[in-house]
Short mmCIF file of C-alpha atoms in Angstrom, two decimals:
data_model
loop_
_atom_site.label_atom_id
_atom_site.label_comp_id
_atom_site.label_asym_id
_atom_site.label_seq_id
_atom_site.Cartn_x
_atom_site.Cartn_y
_atom_site.Cartn_z
CA MET U 1 153.62 32.02 152.95
CA LEU U 2 156.43 31.49 155.49
CA LYS U 3 158.12 29.05 153.12
CA ARG U 4 157.91 31.52 150.25
CA VAL U 5 159.79 34.17 152.24
CA PHE U 6 162.43 32.15 154.08
CA VAL U 7 163.08 29.36 151.57
CA ALA U 8 162.98 31.57 148.46
CA PRO U 9 166.27 31.53 146.49
CA ASP U 10 168.65 34.37 147.37
CA PRO U 11 171.49 34.16 144.79
CA GLY U 12 174.64 35.72 146.18
CA ARG U 13 172.67 36.56 149.34
CA ALA U 14 171.54 39.72 147.55
CA ARG U 15 168.37 40.17 149.63
CA LEU U 16 170.28 39.59 152.86
CA ARG U 17 172.88 42.22 151.93
CA PHE U 18 170.16 44.61 150.73
CA ALA U 19 168.30 44.36 154.05
CA THR U 20 171.39 44.49 156.27
CA ARG U 21 172.77 47.54 154.50
CA ALA U 22 169.38 49.23 154.87
CA VAL U 23 169.36 48.76 158.64
CA LEU U 24 172.91 50.14 158.81
CA GLY U 25 172.20 53.14 156.56
CA ILE U 26 168.87 54.11 158.12
CA GLY U 27 170.12 53.59 161.66
CA LEU U 28 173.17 55.72 160.99
CA ALA U 29 171.01 58.44 159.43
CA VAL U 30 168.79 58.59 162.52
CA VAL U 31 171.87 58.75 164.77
CA VAL U 32 173.29 61.62 162.69
CA CYS U 33 169.98 63.50 162.98
CA GLY U 34 170.05 62.96 166.73
CA LEU U 35 173.63 64.24 167.01
CA ALA U 36 172.59 67.30 165.01
CA GLY U 37 170.03 68.09 167.70
CA HIS U 38 166.92 67.34 165.64
CA SER U 39 163.59 66.63 167.29
CA LEU U 40 161.71 63.34 167.00
CA ALA U 41 159.88 64.72 163.95
CA GLY U 42 163.22 65.52 162.31
CA ALA U 43 164.59 62.05 163.08
CA VAL U 44 161.48 60.37 161.65
CA THR U 45 161.71 62.49 158.50
CA GLY U 46 165.39 61.71 158.14
CA GLY U 47 164.89 58.01 158.69
CA LEU U 48 162.18 57.92 156.02
CA ALA U 49 164.38 59.85 153.57
CA ALA U 50 167.21 57.36 154.12
CA LEU U 51 164.83 54.42 153.72
CA LEU U 52 163.58 55.75 150.39
CA ALA U 53 167.11 56.53 149.17
CA LEU U 54 168.14 52.93 149.87
CA PHE U 55 164.90 51.25 148.79
CA THR U 56 163.64 52.98 145.65
CA VAL U 57 166.82 53.91 143.75
CA ALA U 58 167.26 51.11 141.21
CA ASP U 59 169.23 52.46 138.25
CA PRO U 60 171.18 49.73 136.42
CA THR U 61 174.60 51.32 137.09
CA VAL U 62 176.22 52.62 140.27
CA ARG U 63 176.83 55.98 138.58
CA GLY U 64 173.15 56.22 137.69
CA GLN U 65 172.17 55.33 141.25
CA ALA U 66 174.41 58.11 142.58
CA VAL U 67 172.86 60.68 140.23
CA THR U 68 169.32 59.66 141.19
CA THR U 69 170.19 59.77 144.90
CA ALA U 70 171.58 63.30 144.48
CA LEU U 71 168.34 64.37 142.76
CA LEU U 72 166.07 63.11 145.54
CA PRO U 73 166.26 66.29 147.69
CA VAL U 74 165.91 68.45 144.56
CA VAL U 75 162.48 66.91 144.02
CA GLY U 76 161.50 66.26 147.62
CA LEU U 77 162.26 69.56 149.36
CA PRO U 78 159.93 71.73 147.22
CA VAL U 79 157.15 69.18 147.73
CA LEU U 80 157.79 69.18 151.47
CA ALA U 81 157.61 72.98 151.48
CA ALA U 82 154.33 72.96 149.57
CA ALA U 83 152.81 70.41 151.96
CA ALA U 84 153.82 72.45 155.02
CA GLU U 85 152.75 75.80 153.58
CA LEU U 86 149.33 74.43 152.58
CA HIS U 87 148.74 72.72 155.91
CA ASP U 88 145.95 75.15 156.90
CA THR U 89 144.31 75.39 153.45
CA PRO U 90 142.71 71.97 152.94
CA VAL U 91 141.35 72.44 149.41
CA ALA U 92 144.66 73.66 147.97
CA ARG U 93 146.53 70.97 149.96
CA ASP U 94 144.31 68.20 148.63
CA LEU U 95 144.53 69.35 145.01
CA THR U 96 148.31 69.63 145.30
CA PHE U 97 148.51 66.14 146.80
CA LEU U 98 146.53 64.72 143.86
CA ALA U 99 148.81 66.56 141.44
CA VAL U 100 151.84 64.99 143.13
CA VAL U 101 150.20 61.55 142.80
CA GLY U 102 149.55 62.00 139.08
CA ALA U 103 152.98 63.46 138.33
CA GLY U 104 154.71 60.77 140.40
CA VAL U 105 153.08 57.95 138.46
CA TYR U 106 153.52 59.68 135.09
CA ALA U 107 157.26 60.05 135.82
CA ARG U 108 157.63 56.26 135.51
CA ARG U 109 157.76 56.71 131.75
CA TRP U 110 161.38 57.81 132.28
CA GLY U 111 162.36 54.48 133.79
CA PRO U 112 163.89 53.70 137.20
CA ARG U 113 164.98 57.31 137.84
CA GLY U 114 161.53 58.71 137.17
CA HIS U 115 160.02 56.02 139.39
CA SER U 116 162.40 56.79 142.28
CA LEU U 117 161.86 60.55 142.09
CA GLY U 118 158.08 60.11 141.85
CA VAL U 119 158.02 57.91 144.96
CA PHE U 120 160.23 60.33 146.89
CA ALA U 121 158.03 63.29 145.96
CA PHE U 122 154.89 61.48 147.06
CA MET U 123 156.37 60.29 150.33
CA THR U 124 157.70 63.72 151.31
CA PHE U 125 154.16 65.09 150.95
CA PHE U 126 152.86 62.07 152.87
CA VAL U 127 155.29 62.47 155.77
CA ALA U 128 154.31 66.13 156.08
CA GLN U 129 150.75 64.95 156.74
CA PHE U 130 151.98 62.19 159.05
CA LEU U 131 153.86 64.74 161.20
CA HIS U 132 151.42 67.64 160.69
CA ALA U 133 154.40 69.67 159.51
CA THR U 134 154.16 73.47 159.64
CA PRO U 135 156.25 76.16 157.90
CA GLY U 136 158.18 76.80 161.10
CA GLN U 137 159.51 73.24 161.05
CA LEU U 138 160.81 73.40 157.48
CA PRO U 139 164.44 74.36 158.24
CA GLU U 140 164.83 71.39 160.56
CA LEU U 141 163.08 69.02 158.15
CA TYR U 142 165.20 70.26 155.24
CA ALA U 143 168.36 69.60 157.23
CA ALA U 144 167.12 66.15 158.26
CA VAL U 145 166.41 65.15 154.65
CA LEU U 146 169.78 66.42 153.39
CA LEU U 147 171.77 64.83 156.22
CA SER U 148 169.97 61.51 155.91
CA VAL U 149 170.23 61.23 152.12
CA LEU U 150 173.93 62.08 152.40
CA THR U 151 174.42 59.47 155.13
CA ALA U 152 172.56 56.85 153.11
CA ALA U 153 174.72 57.71 150.09
CA VAL U 154 177.93 57.31 152.12
CA VAL U 155 176.80 53.84 153.23
CA ARG U 156 175.55 52.81 149.79
CA PHE U 157 178.40 54.12 147.65
CA GLY U 158 181.27 54.13 150.10
CA VAL U 159 180.99 51.81 153.09
CA TRP U 160 179.11 48.98 151.37
CA CYS U 161 178.85 49.29 147.60
CA TYR U 162 178.51 45.63 146.66
CA GLU U 163 176.95 46.64 143.30
CA ARG U 164 180.40 47.60 142.01
CA ARG U 165 181.26 43.89 141.87
CA LEU U 166 178.13 42.96 139.95
CA PRO U 167 177.16 43.40 136.29
CA PRO U 168 174.67 46.23 135.69
CA ALA U 169 171.14 45.17 136.57
CA ALA U 170 168.80 44.98 133.59
CA VAL U 171 165.67 46.94 134.50
CA PRO U 172 162.98 46.36 131.85
CA ALA U 173 161.08 49.47 130.76
CA PRO U 174 157.28 49.44 130.84
CA PRO U 175 155.40 48.64 127.62
CA ALA U 176 155.70 51.45 125.09
CA GLY U 177 152.98 53.52 123.43
CA THR U 178 151.91 57.09 122.89
CA GLY U 179 149.24 59.24 124.50
CA LEU U 180 146.62 57.23 126.36
CA ALA U 181 148.01 54.07 124.78
CA ARG U 182 151.07 54.46 127.03
CA VAL U 183 150.60 52.42 130.21
CA THR U 184 152.25 55.03 132.46
CA THR U 185 149.88 57.73 131.19
CA ARG U 186 146.82 55.58 131.81
CA GLN U 187 148.13 54.66 135.25
CA ALA U 188 148.71 58.31 136.12
CA VAL U 189 145.05 59.02 135.35
CA GLN U 190 143.95 55.90 137.25
CA ALA U 191 146.10 56.66 140.30
CA THR U 192 144.86 60.25 140.46
CA ALA U 193 141.24 59.11 140.22
CA GLY U 194 141.74 56.39 142.81
CA ALA U 195 143.59 58.77 145.14
CA GLY U 196 140.79 61.34 144.73
CA PHE U 197 138.25 58.74 145.85
CA ALA U 198 140.48 57.68 148.74
CA LEU U 199 141.06 61.28 149.80
CA VAL U 200 137.35 62.17 149.91
CA VAL U 201 136.16 58.96 151.57
CA GLY U 202 139.22 58.84 153.81
CA GLN U 203 138.41 62.28 155.18
CA LEU U 204 134.86 61.13 155.89
CA VAL U 205 136.33 58.25 157.90
CA SER U 206 138.89 60.44 159.71
CA GLY U 207 139.75 64.10 159.39
CA GLN U 208 143.17 63.41 160.97
CA ARG U 209 144.43 60.18 159.31
CA TRP U 210 142.82 60.44 155.85
CA TYR U 211 146.25 60.39 154.16
CA TRP U 212 146.57 56.70 155.02
CA ALA U 213 143.89 55.95 152.42
CA VAL U 214 145.74 57.98 149.78
CA GLY U 215 148.98 56.24 150.69
CA ALA U 216 147.35 52.82 150.32
CA THR U 217 146.08 53.71 146.85
CA TRP U 218 149.49 55.03 145.81
CA TRP U 219 151.50 52.01 146.91
CA ILE U 220 149.04 49.58 145.35
CA PHE U 221 149.85 51.17 141.97
CA VAL U 222 153.63 50.89 142.45
CA ASN U 223 155.24 48.19 140.25
CA THR U 224 151.92 47.13 138.71
CA THR U 225 150.74 47.52 135.14
CA SER U 226 147.43 45.74 134.53
CA ARG U 227 144.15 45.80 136.41
CA GLY U 228 144.71 42.17 137.47
CA GLU U 229 148.10 42.97 139.02
CA THR U 230 146.63 45.99 140.81
CA LEU U 231 143.68 44.06 142.23
CA VAL U 232 145.93 41.27 143.51
CA ARG U 233 148.29 43.82 145.04
CA GLY U 234 145.37 45.56 146.75
CA PHE U 235 144.24 42.25 148.26
CA ARG U 236 147.75 41.52 149.49
CA ARG U 237 148.09 45.00 150.96
CA VAL U 238 144.91 44.60 153.00
CA LEU U 239 145.96 41.10 154.10
CA GLY U 240 149.41 42.31 155.17
CA THR U 241 147.86 45.22 157.05
CA VAL U 242 145.43 42.94 158.89
CA ILE U 243 148.23 40.60 159.98
CA GLY U 244 150.47 43.56 160.87
CA ILE U 245 147.76 45.08 163.04
CA GLY U 246 147.31 41.77 164.84
CA LEU U 247 151.06 41.64 165.43
CA GLY U 248 150.95 45.25 166.60
CA PHE U 249 148.57 44.34 169.40
CA LEU U 250 151.07 41.70 170.54
CA VAL U 251 154.27 43.71 170.09
CA ALA U 252 153.91 47.46 169.47
CA VAL U 253 151.10 48.28 171.94
CA PRO U 254 152.77 46.59 174.98
CA VAL U 255 156.07 48.41 174.26
CA HIS U 256 154.35 51.82 174.77
CA GLY U 257 157.02 53.64 172.79
CA ALA U 258 159.87 52.71 175.16
CA PRO U 259 163.03 53.87 173.31
CA VAL U 260 165.31 50.82 173.49
CA PRO U 261 162.83 48.01 172.65
CA THR U 262 161.19 50.27 170.04
CA ALA U 263 164.57 50.88 168.37
CA VAL U 264 165.25 47.12 168.23
CA LEU U 265 161.81 46.39 166.80
CA VAL U 266 162.11 49.24 164.27
CA ALA U 267 165.41 47.77 163.06
CA ALA U 268 163.73 44.36 162.71
CA ALA U 269 160.80 45.89 160.80
CA VAL U 270 163.14 47.75 158.44
CA PHE U 271 165.11 44.56 157.82
CA GLY U 272 161.85 42.74 157.10
CA ILE U 273 160.70 45.38 154.61
CA PHE U 274 163.88 45.14 152.56
CA TYR U 275 164.32 41.37 152.90
CA THR U 276 160.77 40.41 151.90
CA ALA U 277 160.05 43.08 149.27
CA ALA U 278 161.24 40.98 146.33
CA VAL U 279 159.36 37.82 147.27
CA SER U 280 156.17 38.72 149.18
CA TYR U 281 154.20 41.97 149.12
CA THR U 282 152.00 40.65 151.94
CA TRP U 283 155.01 40.18 154.22
CA MET U 284 156.44 43.54 153.24
CA MET U 285 153.15 45.21 154.16
CA LEU U 286 153.13 43.37 157.48
CA CYS U 287 156.54 44.89 158.24
CA VAL U 288 155.49 48.36 157.00
CA THR U 289 152.42 48.25 159.24
CA LEU U 290 154.49 47.22 162.25
CA LEU U 291 156.97 50.03 161.52
CA ALA U 292 154.15 52.59 161.38
CA GLU U 293 152.74 51.30 164.68
CA LEU U 294 156.11 51.58 166.38
CA LEU U 295 156.56 55.16 165.12
CA TYR U 296 153.11 56.09 166.43
CA GLY U 297 154.12 54.51 169.71
CA LEU U 298 157.14 56.84 169.84
CA LEU U 299 154.80 59.77 169.15
CA GLY U 300 152.60 58.62 172.07
CA VAL U 301 149.35 58.14 170.12
CA LEU U 302 149.27 54.37 169.51
CA GLY U 303 146.19 52.53 170.68
CA PRO U 304 143.53 50.01 169.57
CA GLY U 305 141.40 52.78 168.06
CA LEU U 306 144.27 53.98 165.90
CA LEU U 307 144.96 50.45 164.66
CA ALA U 308 141.31 49.95 163.72
CA LEU U 309 141.38 53.29 161.89
CA ARG U 310 144.45 52.26 159.93
CA LEU U 311 142.68 49.13 158.75
CA ALA U 312 139.62 51.12 157.70
CA GLU U 313 141.70 53.69 155.78
CA THR U 314 143.69 50.91 154.08
CA GLY U 315 140.42 49.35 152.96
CA VAL U 316 139.28 52.69 151.55
CA GLY U 317 142.56 53.07 149.65
CA ALA U 318 142.36 49.55 148.24
CA LEU U 319 138.77 50.16 147.14
CA GLY U 320 139.80 53.40 145.43
CA ALA U 321 142.55 51.60 143.51
CA ALA U 322 140.18 48.77 142.53
CA LEU U 323 137.51 51.13 141.23
CA ALA U 324 140.08 53.12 139.29
CA VAL U 325 141.63 50.15 137.47
CA LEU U 326 138.24 48.64 136.71
CA PHE U 327 136.49 51.73 135.36
CA VAL U 328 139.11 54.35 134.43
CA LEU U 329 141.08 53.54 131.26
CA PRO U 330 141.53 49.86 132.24
CA VAL U 331 144.68 48.03 131.13
CA THR U 332 143.82 44.37 130.57
CA THR U 333 145.88 41.56 132.03
CA HIS U 334 146.08 39.98 128.57
CA ALA U 335 147.65 43.02 126.89
CA THR U 336 150.29 43.36 129.59
CA THR U 337 151.09 39.65 129.92
CA ASP U 338 151.40 39.22 126.15
CA ALA U 339 153.83 42.15 125.91
CA TRP U 340 156.11 40.82 128.67
CA ILE U 341 156.06 37.23 127.32
CA GLN U 342 157.01 38.42 123.85
CA ARG U 343 159.90 40.49 125.25
CA ALA U 344 161.09 37.50 127.28
CA LEU U 345 161.01 35.27 124.20
CA ARG U 346 162.99 37.78 122.14
CA CYS U 347 165.52 37.94 124.95
CA VAL U 348 165.80 34.13 124.85
CA HIS U 349 166.82 34.41 121.21
CA ALA U 350 169.31 37.19 121.95
CA CYS U 351 170.89 35.11 124.74
CA THR U 352 171.18 32.14 122.40
CA ALA U 353 172.76 34.19 119.64
CA GLU U 354 175.34 35.72 122.01
CA ALA U 355 176.22 32.33 123.49
CA ALA U 356 176.56 30.74 120.06
CA ALA U 357 178.80 33.58 118.89
CA ARG U 358 180.94 33.07 121.97
CA LEU U 359 181.24 29.36 121.24
CA ALA U 360 182.13 30.18 117.62
CA GLY U 361 185.14 32.14 118.85
CA SER U 362 183.89 35.74 118.97
CA ALA U 363 185.93 37.78 121.45
CA THR U 364 183.23 40.46 121.82
CA ALA U 365 180.19 38.25 122.39
CA ASP U 366 179.02 38.37 126.02
CA PRO U 367 175.71 36.65 126.90
CA ALA U 368 175.87 37.52 130.63
CA PRO U 369 174.04 40.88 130.39
CA ARG U 370 171.33 39.23 128.30
CA VAL U 371 170.88 36.53 130.93
CA ALA U 372 170.45 39.23 133.60
CA GLU U 373 167.88 40.96 131.39
CA LEU U 374 166.03 37.66 130.89
CA GLU U 375 165.80 37.12 134.66
CA GLN U 376 164.31 40.61 135.08
CA LEU U 377 161.82 40.04 132.26
CA LEU U 378 160.74 36.71 133.70
CA GLY U 379 160.15 38.47 137.01
CA ARG U 380 157.84 40.88 135.19
CA VAL U 381 156.06 37.96 133.50
CA ARG U 382 155.47 36.32 136.89
CA LEU U 383 154.09 39.57 138.30
CA SER U 384 151.81 40.02 135.31
CA VAL U 385 150.55 36.43 135.42
CA ALA U 386 150.06 36.50 139.22
CA PRO U 387 146.32 37.34 138.98
CA LEU U 388 145.76 34.25 136.80
CA VAL U 389 147.52 31.83 139.18
CA HIS U 390 146.14 33.42 142.35
CA PRO U 391 144.30 30.95 144.63
CA LEU U 392 141.13 33.08 144.37
CA ASN U 393 141.04 32.91 140.57
CA PRO U 394 137.80 31.02 139.77
CA MET U 395 138.89 29.88 136.26
CA PRO U 396 140.91 26.65 136.61
CA THR U 397 141.59 26.22 132.88
CA ARG U 398 143.23 29.61 132.51
CA LYS U 399 145.07 29.10 135.79
CA ALA U 400 146.52 25.81 134.57
CA ARG U 401 147.49 27.35 131.23
CA ALA U 402 149.23 30.26 132.95
CA ARG U 403 151.15 27.91 135.23
CA ARG U 404 152.23 25.89 132.20
CA VAL U 405 153.55 29.02 130.50
CA LEU U 406 155.52 30.01 133.62
CA ALA U 407 156.99 26.51 133.96
CA LEU U 408 158.10 26.43 130.31
CA LEU U 409 159.61 29.90 130.49
CA ASP U 410 161.53 28.77 133.58
CA ASP U 411 162.72 25.77 131.53
CA CYS U 412 163.93 28.19 128.85
CA ALA U 413 165.80 30.23 131.45
CA ARG U 414 167.42 27.10 132.93
CA GLU U 415 168.63 25.93 129.52
CA ILE U 416 169.91 29.42 128.71
CA ARG U 417 171.90 29.51 131.96
CA GLY U 418 173.38 26.10 131.14
CA LEU U 419 174.26 27.17 127.62
CA VAL U 420 175.96 30.33 128.87
CA ALA U 421 177.94 28.32 131.43
CA VAL U 422 179.20 26.05 128.65
CA ALA U 423 180.03 29.05 126.46
CA ALA U 424 182.10 30.54 129.29
CA ASP U 425 184.36 27.47 129.29
CA PRO U 426 187.56 28.39 127.42
CA GLU U 427 187.88 24.74 126.30
CA ALA U 428 184.51 24.83 124.51
CA SER U 429 184.93 24.66 120.74
CA HIS U 430 182.80 25.46 117.75
CA ASP U 431 180.46 22.76 116.46
CA ALA U 432 178.90 23.14 113.01
CA ARG U 433 175.56 21.92 114.39
CA LEU U 434 175.31 25.00 116.63
CA ALA U 435 174.36 27.22 113.69
CA ALA U 436 171.46 24.95 112.71
CA ALA U 437 170.26 24.67 116.32
CA CYS U 438 170.40 28.44 116.79
CA TRP U 439 168.49 28.95 113.55
CA ARG U 440 165.73 26.66 114.85
CA VAL U 441 165.59 28.65 118.12
CA GLU U 442 165.35 31.90 116.15
CA ALA U 443 162.59 30.49 113.95
CA ALA U 444 160.70 29.20 117.01
CA VAL U 445 160.82 32.59 118.75
CA GLU U 446 159.68 34.37 115.58
CA ALA U 447 156.79 31.95 115.17
CA LEU U 448 155.66 32.34 118.80
CA THR U 449 155.93 36.14 118.87
CA ALA U 450 154.13 36.42 115.52
CA GLY U 451 151.27 34.19 116.67
CA ARG U 452 152.18 31.42 114.19
CA ALA U 453 152.60 28.56 116.64
CA ASP U 454 151.80 26.02 113.89
CA ALA U 455 154.94 27.15 112.01
CA LEU U 456 157.33 26.05 114.76
CA PRO U 457 160.25 23.95 113.45
CA HIS U 458 160.54 20.40 114.78
CA PRO U 459 163.28 19.98 117.39
CA ALA U 460 166.22 17.83 116.37
CA GLU U 461 167.19 14.65 118.14
CA PRO U 462 168.79 15.41 121.52
CA PRO U 463 172.61 15.33 121.31
CA ALA U 464 174.95 14.44 124.12
CA GLU U 465 177.27 17.44 123.93
CA GLY U 466 176.73 20.18 126.52
CA ALA U 467 175.93 23.23 124.38
CA LEU U 468 173.82 21.30 121.90
CA ALA U 469 171.99 19.52 124.71
CA HIS U 470 170.98 22.87 126.20
CA LEU U 471 169.94 24.17 122.79
CA HIS U 472 167.81 21.08 122.23
CA GLY U 473 166.16 21.55 125.65
CA LEU U 474 165.48 25.16 124.69
CA GLU U 475 163.93 24.07 121.38
CA ARG U 476 161.70 21.59 123.18
CA ALA U 477 160.51 24.18 125.72
CA LEU U 478 159.73 26.67 122.92
CA ALA U 479 157.83 24.01 120.99
CA ASP U 480 155.82 23.09 124.11
CA LEU U 481 154.95 26.78 124.60
CA ALA U 482 152.98 26.71 121.36
CA GLU U 483 149.99 24.99 122.96
CA PRO U 484 149.32 27.32 125.93
CA LEU U 485 150.12 30.41 123.84
CA ARG U 486 148.01 29.36 120.86
CA THR U 487 144.87 31.46 120.27
CA PRO U 488 142.53 29.48 118.04
CA THR U 489 139.12 30.89 117.12
CA GLY U 490 136.84 31.02 120.11
CA SER U 491 139.58 30.64 122.74
CA ARG U 492 141.59 33.13 124.72
CA PRO U 493 145.36 33.39 125.23
CA VAL U 494 146.95 32.87 128.61
CA GLY U 495 146.58 36.46 129.72
CA ALA U 496 143.09 37.13 128.40
#
């Protein structure tokens, strides 16, 4: 697990920049709140608002990111007001919280912006429970949110906007559909049901910290689609919480909320959240748990009993999510995996066509955005296939087949990157054999996505030239994919 986090590729040091900018933006937001005379509750609220503004906003363009960031308070402040106003009316508060959960998940149908706004709405309600916010505190909390989002925006779009030097990130949309066939709709129902279970059982465990269980259920549903993904994420959340609690006994409890060491450790925890998020959910949850422990230390309530309660509430939340995805409108791992693999294969063809057009002399052909989209889609495939390759998966044949599919898709991506690099060379010239090779790639993708693996064309003999060599490697990888993706009578595809 250590190797996965610290040896994982970080092209362009993107994760390092992401995490470092987060520490700068969140730290500056907390300082601004302090200079404005806000209380500890205001500073915590502001720090969380800045964290969310820097962490969840993922629009593909800088302009889109700026618009989404500006909309965060528009969504969050009314939710914060509702949470504070309903503080003393538990039934109305709980029903409103569940409505926020359902609406927040449903909003993902509108892509990255809907996802960001849904997360911000949920977390503003959550932080109101965390701080036991009352109507009298609203003016200060409003000011803290506005100041912190503005500060985070200044850092993100002014002081350190490294995205301006990068091509727009391709963020794949969730699988389409209508009504209950739409994954986001089914997940909204699942998340609401799971959160309802967590809320009721969580309150039986603790009348004061029940919202931890709801929060665990919510975050387990984030960035998952199928029941397999959700179950794996729930396991990793519990594991990260257990390790984080153990670390808390060694680090957070001895500090006793002392300001200077707590500030240093909070900065380290924030860095860890942002740095590990893309490669290890377990490590991210470890850092989140440590951050929560340090904040409770500042509030003067941290102790062994509280840590044990957090573990219990996390377990309740994970159980709620598991029951929901298993019994409420389940989305199978097969359906999700198949959809992402097919989209990745179509993107392989699009990349090839753009690169071939570039080599043929087209001035408008640009395969780079397609390559970025392919990387994003392969990330989604890996996430979807994760339950099948998990160490606890008891079916070795399906595990081996899933690993084979991932390896071959990675081969496709490697050959595509090589082909695009050749196409970018101004000295590269058109070769008449490119058209035939690209036709074979197109035919292979169509055969695989149509379930006709036996109709795959035979790869040509490997040439020596750069572009054709990459195209031949791509043909070979697509041909080899036929076996693990084939679904003969009586067998199941990789994601079944």
